[in-house]
mmCIF file of C-alpha atoms and ligand atoms in Angstrom:
data_model
loop_
_atom_site.group_PDB
_atom_site.id
_atom_site.type_symbol
_atom_site.label_atom_id
_atom_site.label_comp_id
_atom_site.label_asym_id
_atom_site.label_seq_id
_atom_site.Cartn_x
_atom_site.Cartn_y
_atom_site.Cartn_z
ATOM 1 C CA MET V 263 -20.369 -15.827 6.038
ATOM 2 C CA LYS V 264 -17.214 -15.458 8.103
ATOM 3 C CA VAL V 265 -14.262 -13.480 6.739
ATOM 4 C CA THR V 266 -12.061 -16.542 7.176
ATOM 5 C CA ASP V 267 -14.501 -18.613 5.068
ATOM 6 C CA HIS V 268 -14.566 -15.939 2.349
ATOM 7 C CA ILE V 269 -10.772 -16.205 2.237
ATOM 8 C CA LYS V 270 -10.881 -20.016 2.050
ATOM 9 C CA ASN V 271 -13.531 -19.960 -0.696
ATOM 10 C CA ALA V 272 -11.522 -17.487 -2.791
ATOM 11 C CA ASN V 273 -9.013 -20.284 -3.558
ATOM 12 C CA GLY V 274 -6.016 -17.980 -3.574
ATOM 13 C CA ASN V 275 -7.662 -15.109 -5.474
ATOM 14 C CA THR V 276 -7.247 -11.669 -3.935
ATOM 15 C CA LEU V 277 -10.513 -10.189 -2.638
ATOM 16 C CA PHE V 278 -11.551 -6.535 -2.526
ATOM 17 C CA SER V 279 -13.082 -4.985 0.598
ATOM 18 C CA PHE V 280 -13.498 -1.542 2.046
ATOM 19 C CA GLU V 281 -14.437 0.428 5.134
ATOM 20 C CA ILE V 282 -17.095 3.110 5.439
ATOM 21 C CA VAL V 283 -17.920 5.638 8.104
ATOM 22 C CA PRO V 284 -21.519 6.272 9.282
ATOM 23 C CA PRO V 285 -22.954 9.658 8.261
ATOM 24 C CA VAL V 286 -22.847 12.555 10.689
ATOM 25 C CA LYS V 287 -26.065 12.709 12.726
ATOM 26 C CA GLY V 288 -28.851 14.365 10.738
ATOM 27 C CA ASN V 289 -27.483 13.304 7.328
ATOM 28 C CA SER V 290 -29.192 10.738 5.147
ATOM 29 C CA ILE V 291 -28.000 7.171 4.616
ATOM 30 C CA GLN V 292 -28.673 7.678 0.863
ATOM 31 C CA GLU V 293 -25.276 9.345 0.463
ATOM 32 C CA LEU V 294 -23.656 6.249 1.906
ATOM 33 C CA TYR V 295 -25.579 4.016 -0.508
ATOM 34 C CA ALA V 296 -24.512 6.256 -3.400
ATOM 35 C CA ASN V 297 -20.878 5.748 -2.418
ATOM 36 C CA ILE V 298 -21.184 2.000 -1.975
ATOM 37 C CA GLU V 299 -23.054 1.333 -5.236
ATOM 38 C CA PRO V 300 -20.152 2.101 -7.623
ATOM 39 C CA LEU V 301 -17.919 -0.310 -5.684
ATOM 40 C CA MET V 302 -20.253 -3.318 -5.796
ATOM 41 C CA GLU V 303 -19.080 -4.316 -9.313
ATOM 42 C CA PHE V 304 -15.788 -5.429 -7.697
ATOM 43 C CA ASN V 305 -17.701 -7.988 -5.575
ATOM 44 C CA PRO V 306 -16.611 -7.097 -2.059
ATOM 45 C CA PRO V 307 -17.423 -10.120 0.134
ATOM 46 C CA PHE V 308 -17.642 -7.802 3.142
ATOM 47 C CA ILE V 309 -17.798 -4.119 4.033
ATOM 48 C CA ASP V 310 -16.611 -2.700 7.366
ATOM 49 C CA VAL V 311 -18.544 0.012 9.178
ATOM 50 C CA THR V 312 -16.666 2.032 11.783
ATOM 51 C CA THR V 313 -17.925 3.007 15.219
ATOM 52 C CA SER V 314 -17.053 6.395 16.614
ATOM 53 C CA ARG V 315 -16.783 7.088 20.278
ATOM 54 C CA GLU V 316 -18.615 9.799 22.134
ATOM 55 C CA GLU V 317 -17.327 13.369 22.319
ATOM 56 C CA TYR V 318 -18.051 16.491 24.321
ATOM 57 C CA ILE V 319 -20.102 19.333 22.901
ATOM 58 C CA TYR V 320 -20.948 22.621 24.558
ATOM 59 C CA VAL V 321 -24.612 23.621 24.526
ATOM 60 C CA ASP V 322 -25.435 27.325 24.869
ATOM 61 C CA LYS V 323 -27.966 27.800 27.685
ATOM 62 C CA ALA V 324 -28.720 31.523 27.945
ATOM 63 C CA GLY V 325 -25.041 32.450 27.740
ATOM 64 C CA LEU V 326 -23.839 29.619 29.992
ATOM 65 C CA TYR V 327 -22.272 26.667 28.264
ATOM 66 C CA ASP V 328 -23.322 23.211 29.362
ATOM 67 C CA LYS V 329 -20.906 20.340 28.662
ATOM 68 C CA LYS V 330 -22.793 17.416 27.114
ATOM 69 C CA ILE V 331 -21.678 14.054 25.801
ATOM 70 C CA THR V 332 -22.849 13.042 22.344
ATOM 71 C CA ARG V 333 -22.028 10.550 19.582
ATOM 72 C CA MET V 334 -21.890 12.326 16.214
ATOM 73 C CA ARG V 335 -21.850 9.261 13.965
ATOM 74 C CA PRO V 336 -24.195 6.760 15.572
ATOM 75 C CA GLY V 337 -25.987 3.892 13.851
ATOM 76 C CA THR V 338 -23.226 1.369 13.065
ATOM 77 C CA VAL V 339 -25.327 -1.755 13.633
ATOM 78 C CA GLY V 340 -28.361 -0.310 11.821
ATOM 79 C CA ILE V 341 -26.172 0.668 8.864
ATOM 80 C CA CYS V 342 -24.655 -2.833 8.805
ATOM 81 C CA ALA V 343 -28.112 -4.385 8.718
ATOM 82 C CA SER V 344 -29.399 -2.073 5.984
ATOM 83 C CA ILE V 345 -26.332 -2.493 3.739
ATOM 84 C CA LYS V 346 -26.321 -6.268 4.263
ATOM 85 C CA HIS V 347 -29.885 -6.527 3.017
ATOM 86 C CA LYS V 348 -29.757 -3.850 0.322
ATOM 87 C CA PHE V 349 -26.558 -5.095 -1.337
ATOM 88 C CA ASP V 350 -26.580 -8.734 -0.210
ATOM 89 C CA VAL V 351 -23.089 -8.436 1.225
ATOM 90 C CA ASP V 352 -21.598 -9.301 4.618
ATOM 91 C CA THR V 353 -21.077 -6.294 6.834
ATOM 92 C CA ILE V 354 -18.686 -5.954 9.739
ATOM 93 C CA PRO V 355 -19.537 -3.592 12.571
ATOM 94 C CA HIS V 356 -16.587 -2.223 14.502
ATOM 95 C CA VAL V 357 -17.043 -2.768 18.223
ATOM 96 C CA ILE V 358 -14.962 -0.494 20.436
ATOM 97 C CA CYS V 359 -14.110 -0.430 24.148
ATOM 98 C CA GLY V 360 -14.049 3.368 24.587
ATOM 99 C CA GLY V 361 -17.411 4.832 25.568
ATOM 100 C CA PHE V 362 -19.187 1.502 26.056
ATOM 101 C CA THR V 363 -19.742 -0.569 29.174
ATOM 102 C CA LYS V 364 -19.347 -4.319 28.806
ATOM 103 C CA ALA V 365 -23.123 -4.646 29.214
ATOM 104 C CA GLU V 366 -23.769 -2.204 26.334
ATOM 105 C CA THR V 367 -21.284 -4.156 24.231
ATOM 106 C CA GLU V 368 -23.105 -7.383 25.054
ATOM 107 C CA TYR V 369 -26.405 -5.889 23.903
ATOM 108 C CA MET V 370 -24.817 -4.653 20.659
ATOM 109 C CA LEU V 371 -23.414 -8.125 20.005
ATOM 110 C CA ILE V 372 -26.808 -9.712 20.663
ATOM 111 C CA ASP V 373 -28.348 -7.277 18.122
ATOM 112 C CA CYS V 374 -25.686 -8.332 15.593
ATOM 113 C CA HIS V 375 -26.387 -12.014 16.199
ATOM 114 C CA TYR V 376 -30.145 -11.535 15.661
ATOM 115 C CA LEU V 377 -29.390 -9.615 12.447
ATOM 116 C CA GLY V 378 -27.321 -12.490 11.048
ATOM 117 C CA ILE V 379 -24.049 -10.561 11.271
ATOM 118 C CA ASP V 380 -21.260 -13.144 11.569
ATOM 119 C CA ASN V 381 -18.191 -10.914 11.827
ATOM 120 C CA VAL V 382 -17.090 -8.112 14.140
ATOM 121 C CA MET V 383 -13.907 -6.040 14.374
ATOM 122 C CA ALA V 384 -12.812 -5.697 18.021
ATOM 123 C CA LEU V 385 -10.978 -2.450 18.789
ATOM 124 C CA ARG V 386 -10.035 -0.406 21.795
ATOM 125 C CA GLY V 387 -10.789 2.966 20.193
ATOM 126 C CA ASP V 388 -8.830 6.172 20.672
ATOM 127 C CA ALA V 389 -8.764 8.716 23.468
ATOM 128 C CA MET V 390 -11.532 11.294 23.389
ATOM 129 C CA LYS V 391 -10.492 14.405 21.433
ATOM 130 C CA GLU V 392 -10.308 16.413 24.635
ATOM 131 C CA GLU V 393 -8.114 13.850 26.419
ATOM 132 C CA LYS V 394 -4.469 13.097 25.883
ATOM 133 C CA TYR V 395 -4.628 9.421 26.821
ATOM 134 C CA PHE V 396 -7.223 6.717 26.411
ATOM 135 C CA LYS V 397 -9.212 6.315 29.601
ATOM 136 C CA PRO V 398 -11.201 3.102 29.895
ATOM 137 C CA THR V 399 -14.925 3.565 30.419
ATOM 138 C CA GLU V 400 -16.195 2.547 33.856
ATOM 139 C CA ASP V 401 -17.355 -1.084 33.577
ATOM 140 C CA GLY V 402 -15.963 -1.190 30.036
ATOM 141 C CA ASN V 403 -13.110 -3.158 28.465
ATOM 142 C CA CYS V 404 -9.635 -1.591 28.791
ATOM 143 C CA PHE V 405 -7.928 -3.233 25.801
ATOM 144 C CA ALA V 406 -9.046 -4.871 22.594
ATOM 145 C CA SER V 407 -7.799 -8.242 23.913
ATOM 146 C CA GLU V 408 -10.377 -8.037 26.738
ATOM 147 C CA LEU V 409 -13.077 -7.246 24.202
ATOM 148 C CA VAL V 410 -12.032 -10.266 22.128
ATOM 149 C CA SER V 411 -12.385 -12.407 25.277
ATOM 150 C CA GLN V 412 -15.854 -10.985 25.917
ATOM 151 C CA ILE V 413 -16.931 -11.848 22.362
ATOM 152 C CA GLN V 414 -15.451 -15.336 22.632
ATOM 153 C CA ASN V 415 -17.266 -15.834 25.945
ATOM 154 C CA LEU V 416 -20.505 -14.935 24.214
ATOM 155 C CA ASN V 417 -19.665 -17.419 21.450
ATOM 156 C CA GLN V 418 -19.402 -20.048 24.219
ATOM 157 C CA GLY V 419 -22.783 -18.979 25.624
ATOM 158 C CA ARG V 420 -21.207 -17.185 28.615
ATOM 159 C CA TYR V 421 -23.020 -13.899 29.240
ATOM 160 C CA LEU V 422 -21.809 -11.200 31.619
ATOM 161 C CA HIS V 423 -23.979 -11.560 34.686
ATOM 162 C CA ASP V 424 -26.791 -13.872 33.789
ATOM 163 C CA ASP V 425 -27.062 -17.596 34.023
ATOM 164 C CA VAL V 426 -28.499 -18.055 30.537
ATOM 165 C CA GLN V 427 -29.850 -21.484 29.728
ATOM 166 C CA GLY V 428 -30.624 -21.026 25.984
ATOM 167 C CA GLU V 429 -28.758 -22.873 23.244
ATOM 168 C CA ASP V 430 -28.761 -20.193 20.511
ATOM 169 C CA ARG V 431 -25.123 -19.107 20.500
ATOM 170 C CA SER V 432 -23.376 -16.495 18.429
ATOM 171 C CA ASN V 433 -20.386 -17.639 16.411
ATOM 172 C CA PHE V 434 -18.632 -14.380 15.581
ATOM 173 C CA CYS V 435 -15.500 -14.331 13.485
ATOM 174 C CA ILE V 436 -13.340 -11.671 15.125
ATOM 175 C CA GLY V 437 -10.970 -9.217 13.441
ATOM 176 C CA VAL V 438 -8.453 -7.066 15.318
ATOM 177 C CA ALA V 439 -6.149 -4.188 14.388
ATOM 178 C CA GLY V 440 -2.431 -4.575 13.658
ATOM 179 C CA TYR V 441 0.192 -1.880 13.154
ATOM 180 C CA PRO V 442 3.010 -2.419 10.620
ATOM 181 C CA GLU V 443 4.689 0.728 11.985
ATOM 182 C CA LYS V 444 3.628 -0.014 15.607
ATOM 183 C CA HIS V 445 0.742 1.577 17.485
ATOM 184 C CA LEU V 446 1.538 5.144 18.477
ATOM 185 C CA GLU V 447 1.329 4.411 22.224
ATOM 186 C CA ALA V 448 3.356 1.199 22.162
ATOM 187 C CA PRO V 449 6.833 1.507 23.673
ATOM 188 C CA SER V 450 8.346 -0.685 20.946
ATOM 189 C CA PHE V 451 7.472 -2.582 17.759
ATOM 190 C CA LYS V 452 8.144 -5.886 19.570
ATOM 191 C CA SER V 453 5.928 -5.089 22.561
ATOM 192 C CA ASP V 454 3.110 -4.067 20.238
ATOM 193 C CA LEU V 455 3.495 -7.339 18.368
ATOM 194 C CA ILE V 456 3.291 -9.252 21.659
ATOM 195 C CA ARG V 457 0.037 -7.393 22.400
ATOM 196 C CA LEU V 458 -1.241 -8.407 18.971
ATOM 197 C CA LYS V 459 -0.425 -12.027 19.783
ATOM 198 C CA GLN V 460 -2.459 -11.669 22.997
ATOM 199 C CA LYS V 461 -5.451 -10.636 20.883
ATOM 200 C CA VAL V 462 -4.998 -13.628 18.608
ATOM 201 C CA ASP V 463 -4.516 -15.968 21.589
ATOM 202 C CA ALA V 464 -7.736 -14.555 23.075
ATOM 203 C CA GLY V 465 -9.566 -15.693 19.937
ATOM 204 C CA ALA V 466 -9.094 -13.185 17.097
ATOM 205 C CA ASP V 467 -9.445 -14.889 13.720
ATOM 206 C CA TYR V 468 -7.771 -12.316 11.501
ATOM 207 C CA VAL V 469 -5.944 -8.979 11.571
ATOM 208 C CA VAL V 470 -6.526 -5.835 9.516
ATOM 209 C CA THR V 471 -3.620 -3.436 9.447
ATOM 210 C CA GLN V 472 -3.434 0.268 9.930
ATOM 211 C CA MET V 473 -2.703 2.075 6.663
ATOM 212 C CA PHE V 474 0.891 2.059 5.422
ATOM 213 C CA PHE V 475 2.451 3.538 2.307
ATOM 214 C CA ASP V 476 5.555 1.396 1.995
ATOM 215 C CA ASN V 477 4.766 -2.262 1.311
ATOM 216 C CA GLN V 478 8.079 -3.342 2.824
ATOM 217 C CA LYS V 479 6.732 -2.257 6.219
ATOM 218 C CA TYR V 480 3.762 -4.609 5.730
ATOM 219 C CA PHE V 481 5.894 -7.539 4.534
ATOM 220 C CA GLN V 482 8.301 -7.108 7.489
ATOM 221 C CA PHE V 483 5.362 -6.915 9.889
ATOM 222 C CA VAL V 484 3.844 -10.142 8.536
ATOM 223 C CA GLU V 485 7.220 -11.898 8.851
ATOM 224 C CA ALA V 486 7.725 -10.652 12.420
ATOM 225 C CA ALA V 487 4.165 -11.704 13.304
ATOM 226 C CA LYS V 488 4.773 -15.216 11.938
ATOM 227 C CA GLU V 489 8.017 -15.451 13.905
ATOM 228 C CA ILE V 490 6.194 -14.947 17.206
ATOM 229 C CA GLY V 491 3.468 -17.425 16.279
ATOM 230 C CA ILE V 492 0.699 -15.277 14.788
ATOM 231 C CA ASN V 493 -0.759 -17.518 12.130
ATOM 232 C CA VAL V 494 -4.058 -15.838 11.213
ATOM 233 C CA PRO V 495 -4.552 -13.880 7.958
ATOM 234 C CA ILE V 496 -3.155 -10.329 8.084
ATOM 235 C CA ILE V 497 -5.186 -8.140 5.733
ATOM 236 C CA PRO V 498 -3.449 -4.959 4.564
ATOM 237 C CA GLY V 499 -5.310 -1.655 4.962
ATOM 238 C CA ILE V 500 -4.700 0.782 2.103
ATOM 239 C CA LYS V 501 -5.582 4.423 1.983
ATOM 240 C CA PRO V 502 -5.055 6.685 -1.021
ATOM 241 C CA ILE V 503 -3.786 10.128 -0.062
ATOM 242 C CA ALA V 504 -6.428 12.659 -1.120
ATOM 243 C CA VAL V 505 -5.410 16.115 0.104
ATOM 244 C CA LYS V 506 -2.100 17.871 0.661
ATOM 245 C CA ARG V 507 -2.751 18.169 4.393
ATOM 246 C CA HIS V 508 -2.523 14.380 4.668
ATOM 247 C CA LEU V 509 1.258 14.846 4.561
ATOM 248 C CA GLN V 510 1.076 16.341 8.050
ATOM 249 C CA LEU V 511 -2.106 14.732 9.374
ATOM 250 C CA LEU V 512 -1.438 11.054 8.680
ATOM 251 C CA PRO V 513 2.006 10.903 10.361
ATOM 252 C CA GLN V 514 0.654 12.942 13.261
ATOM 253 C CA ILE V 515 -2.512 10.904 13.848
ATOM 254 C CA PHE V 516 -1.230 7.428 13.012
ATOM 255 C CA SER V 517 2.469 7.774 13.745
ATOM 256 C CA LEU V 518 3.522 6.473 10.345
ATOM 257 C CA ASP V 519 6.272 7.254 7.889
ATOM 258 C CA LEU V 520 5.535 8.430 4.350
ATOM 259 C CA PRO V 521 8.031 7.398 1.646
ATOM 260 C CA HIS V 522 9.998 10.391 0.378
ATOM 261 C CA ASP V 523 9.020 9.785 -3.271
ATOM 262 C CA LEU V 524 5.367 10.059 -2.297
ATOM 263 C CA VAL V 525 5.966 13.212 -0.251
ATOM 264 C CA GLU V 526 7.800 14.841 -3.187
ATOM 265 C CA ALA V 527 5.060 13.870 -5.653
ATOM 266 C CA VAL V 528 2.341 15.314 -3.402
ATOM 267 C CA GLU V 529 4.305 18.484 -2.715
ATOM 268 C CA ALA V 530 4.678 19.057 -6.463
ATOM 269 C CA CYS V 531 0.878 19.045 -6.965
ATOM 270 C CA LYS V 532 -0.783 22.363 -7.764
ATOM 271 C CA ASN V 533 -4.160 21.437 -6.268
ATOM 272 C CA ASN V 534 -5.985 18.634 -4.453
ATOM 273 C CA ALA V 535 -7.300 17.152 -7.717
ATOM 274 C CA GLU V 536 -3.662 16.446 -8.622
ATOM 275 C CA VAL V 537 -3.015 15.121 -5.103
ATOM 276 C CA ARG V 538 -5.922 12.678 -5.462
ATOM 277 C CA GLN V 539 -4.406 11.428 -8.730
ATOM 278 C CA VAL V 540 -1.016 10.909 -7.093
ATOM 279 C CA GLY V 541 -2.742 9.120 -4.183
ATOM 280 C CA VAL V 542 -4.620 6.810 -6.546
ATOM 281 C CA GLU V 543 -1.504 5.966 -8.570
ATOM 282 C CA TRP V 544 0.490 5.227 -5.416
ATOM 283 C CA ALA V 545 -2.263 2.968 -4.058
ATOM 284 C CA ILE V 546 -2.464 1.152 -7.428
ATOM 285 C CA GLN V 547 1.263 0.385 -7.279
ATOM 286 C CA GLN V 548 0.953 -0.809 -3.677
ATOM 287 C CA SER V 549 -2.073 -2.953 -4.556
ATOM 288 C CA LYS V 550 -0.390 -4.529 -7.618
ATOM 289 C CA GLU V 551 2.599 -5.594 -5.557
ATOM 290 C CA LEU V 552 0.446 -6.946 -2.700
ATOM 291 C CA LYS V 553 -1.775 -8.856 -5.117
ATOM 292 C CA ALA V 554 1.260 -10.337 -6.858
ATOM 293 C CA ALA V 555 2.460 -11.511 -3.444
ATOM 294 C CA GLY V 556 -0.767 -13.503 -3.059
ATOM 295 C CA ILE V 557 -2.313 -11.431 -0.258
ATOM 296 C CA PRO V 558 -5.866 -12.795 0.299
ATOM 297 C CA VAL V 559 -7.734 -9.489 0.732
ATOM 298 C CA LEU V 560 -6.908 -5.848 -0.008
ATOM 299 C CA HIS V 561 -8.930 -3.608 2.306
ATOM 300 C CA TYR V 562 -9.400 0.062 1.433
ATOM 301 C CA TYR V 563 -10.149 2.969 3.738
ATOM 302 C CA SER V 564 -12.797 4.836 1.756
ATOM 303 C CA MET V 565 -13.720 7.492 4.329
ATOM 304 C CA GLY V 566 -17.147 7.466 2.689
ATOM 305 C CA LYS V 567 -15.904 8.546 -0.768
ATOM 306 C CA SER V 568 -15.834 6.001 -3.568
ATOM 307 C CA ASN V 569 -14.315 7.793 -6.604
ATOM 308 C CA ASN V 570 -10.691 7.184 -5.777
ATOM 309 C CA ILE V 571 -11.310 3.639 -4.463
ATOM 310 C CA LYS V 572 -13.149 2.829 -7.706
ATOM 311 C CA ALA V 573 -10.241 4.155 -9.769
ATOM 312 C CA ILE V 574 -7.889 1.839 -7.865
ATOM 313 C CA ALA V 575 -10.201 -1.186 -7.938
ATOM 314 C CA LYS V 576 -10.660 -0.865 -11.719
ATOM 315 C CA GLU V 577 -6.928 -1.441 -12.162
ATOM 316 C CA ILE V 578 -6.634 -4.311 -9.703
ATOM 317 C CA PHE V 579 -9.807 -6.429 -9.584
HETATM 318 P P1 LIG E 684 -5.255 -2.450 21.605
HETATM 319 O O1 LIG E 684 -4.954 -3.682 20.873
HETATM 320 O O2 LIG E 684 -5.974 -2.559 22.915
HETATM 321 O O3 LIG E 684 -3.859 -1.681 21.824
HETATM 322 C C1 LIG E 684 -3.829 -0.327 22.256
HETATM 323 C C2 LIG E 684 -2.463 -0.005 22.802
HETATM 324 O O4 LIG E 684 -2.286 -0.628 24.067
HETATM 325 C C3 LIG E 684 -1.295 -0.486 21.945
HETATM 326 O O5 LIG E 684 -0.246 0.442 22.072
HETATM 327 C C4 LIG E 684 -0.909 -1.830 22.581
HETATM 328 O O6 LIG E 684 0.442 -2.141 22.340
HETATM 329 C C5 LIG E 684 -1.198 -1.552 24.034
HETATM 330 N N1 LIG E 684 -1.661 -2.711 24.808
HETATM 331 C C6 LIG E 684 -2.509 -3.679 24.398
HETATM 332 N N2 LIG E 684 -2.767 -4.514 25.398
HETATM 333 C C7 LIG E 684 -2.100 -4.055 26.492
HETATM 334 C C8 LIG E 684 -1.973 -4.474 27.866
HETATM 335 N N3 LIG E 684 -2.597 -5.555 28.313
HETATM 336 N N4 LIG E 684 -1.205 -3.728 28.687
HETATM 337 C C9 LIG E 684 -0.562 -2.617 28.242
HETATM 338 N N5 LIG E 684 -0.628 -2.178 26.956
HETATM 339 C C10 LIG E 684 -1.395 -2.890 26.108
HETATM 340 N N6 LIG E 684 -11.113 3.412 16.134
HETATM 341 C C11 LIG E 684 -12.405 3.724 16.400
HETATM 342 O O7 LIG E 684 -12.663 4.504 17.329
HETATM 343 N N7 LIG E 684 -13.435 3.208 15.644
HETATM 344 C C12 LIG E 684 -13.214 2.350 14.633
HETATM 345 O O8 LIG E 684 -14.165 1.908 13.977
HETATM 346 C C13 LIG E 684 -11.871 1.992 14.315
HETATM 347 N N8 LIG E 684 -11.575 1.120 13.320
HETATM 348 C C14 LIG E 684 -10.271 0.753 13.089
HETATM 349 C C15 LIG E 684 -9.997 -0.207 12.110
HETATM 350 C C16 LIG E 684 -8.681 -0.599 11.857
HETATM 351 C C17 LIG E 684 -8.394 -1.628 10.797
HETATM 352 C C18 LIG E 684 -7.624 -0.027 12.605
HETATM 353 C C19 LIG E 684 -6.188 -0.427 12.332
HETATM 354 C C20 LIG E 684 -7.884 0.921 13.593
HETATM 355 C C21 LIG E 684 -9.208 1.309 13.855
HETATM 356 N N9 LIG E 684 -9.516 2.221 14.863
HETATM 357 C C22 LIG E 684 -10.831 2.560 15.121
HETATM 358 C C23 LIG E 684 -8.456 2.871 15.624
HETATM 359 C C24 LIG E 684 -8.103 2.109 16.936
HETATM 360 O O9 LIG E 684 -9.220 2.129 17.795
HETATM 361 C C25 LIG E 684 -6.910 2.825 17.566
HETATM 362 O O10 LIG E 684 -5.776 2.638 16.789
HETATM 363 C C26 LIG E 684 -6.667 2.559 19.044
HETATM 364 O O11 LIG E 684 -5.780 3.557 19.530
HETATM 365 C C27 LIG E 684 -6.056 1.195 19.337
HETATM 366 O O12 LIG E 684 -6.959 0.201 19.100
HETATM 367 P P2 LIG E 684 -6.506 -1.359 19.197
HETATM 368 O O13 LIG E 684 -7.735 -2.147 19.017
HETATM 369 O O14 LIG E 684 -5.352 -1.620 18.327
HETATM 370 O O15 LIG E 684 -6.066 -1.389 20.740
#
């Protein structure tokens, strides 16, 4: 079922959902199942599965290093299919521009359609670790808005190069990313919002936000989005802080601001077990306020670990 239909059917109740990351190549999917299982009691209508882009590795060849391209966390569509059937839940593969040609994207979308996957998240992806700026892949999409258009074209039966006569069309519900504290590359909050509107105008059905730790930032973002005519659901993304290093890493990677009270509470912790507790309590407070405001879905970044998400969900759902 489409995310937008799940929201409609919830009749104003707040839904619980979360995002998982595929295992590193060579690791078993069982660990992923073990992390999903404890969260199923909160009835997530859908689970997101991220896609990671390729990266360079150096292979030792008799003392000479060969630069190779590899993808360390492959398997997004396969994981979506296996979770969908094992847990009887909708799964949402993340489709990214970086590292994929438009033709490869088309094939991935066709796989999803055959597997009965009705939703996709359309994202640009980040720069490769070794590169400072995002470089579009040759014959790939440059921005998420282009990817949304490609998916919508497929929904209309328009394939990339082929004159396809068949009638069996996909009907993907499309999610896109939004940034309450603006995307790190955007020159201004307003210009980033205009780019978000382009994604919605291209056919995105809903938005999921980057993590934020101050709900006011989310509420202001939703207001500003409405003012420029974005009228699709904006689902907040929530991440509990789990280790002290998040104080440096999260602002650096996502260009966001941590509230001073949270910073002080984390700094006062003697170990990461205490930090996890602080992170959970903060996320519970955020979630309570968002739920009270009637937000349709609260979406949690699990990073493959369920303990802290379960502790939050127990208090909220
Ligand atoms: P876009 O919407 O294309 O925007 C990228 C930047 O370009 C922004 O600064 C925007 O303002 C600007 N821009 C947009 N259009 C134009 C234009 N036409 N001209 C000039 N500038 C423009 N990354 C992954 O690799 N895998 C994942 O699975 C993944 N999942 C995510 C899930 C969520 C909910 C979120 C919030 C992020 C996720 N990301 C993921 C990270 C995301 O890929 C990065 O944040 C990326 O840098 C931007 O992606 P986007 O889709 O927002 O890009």
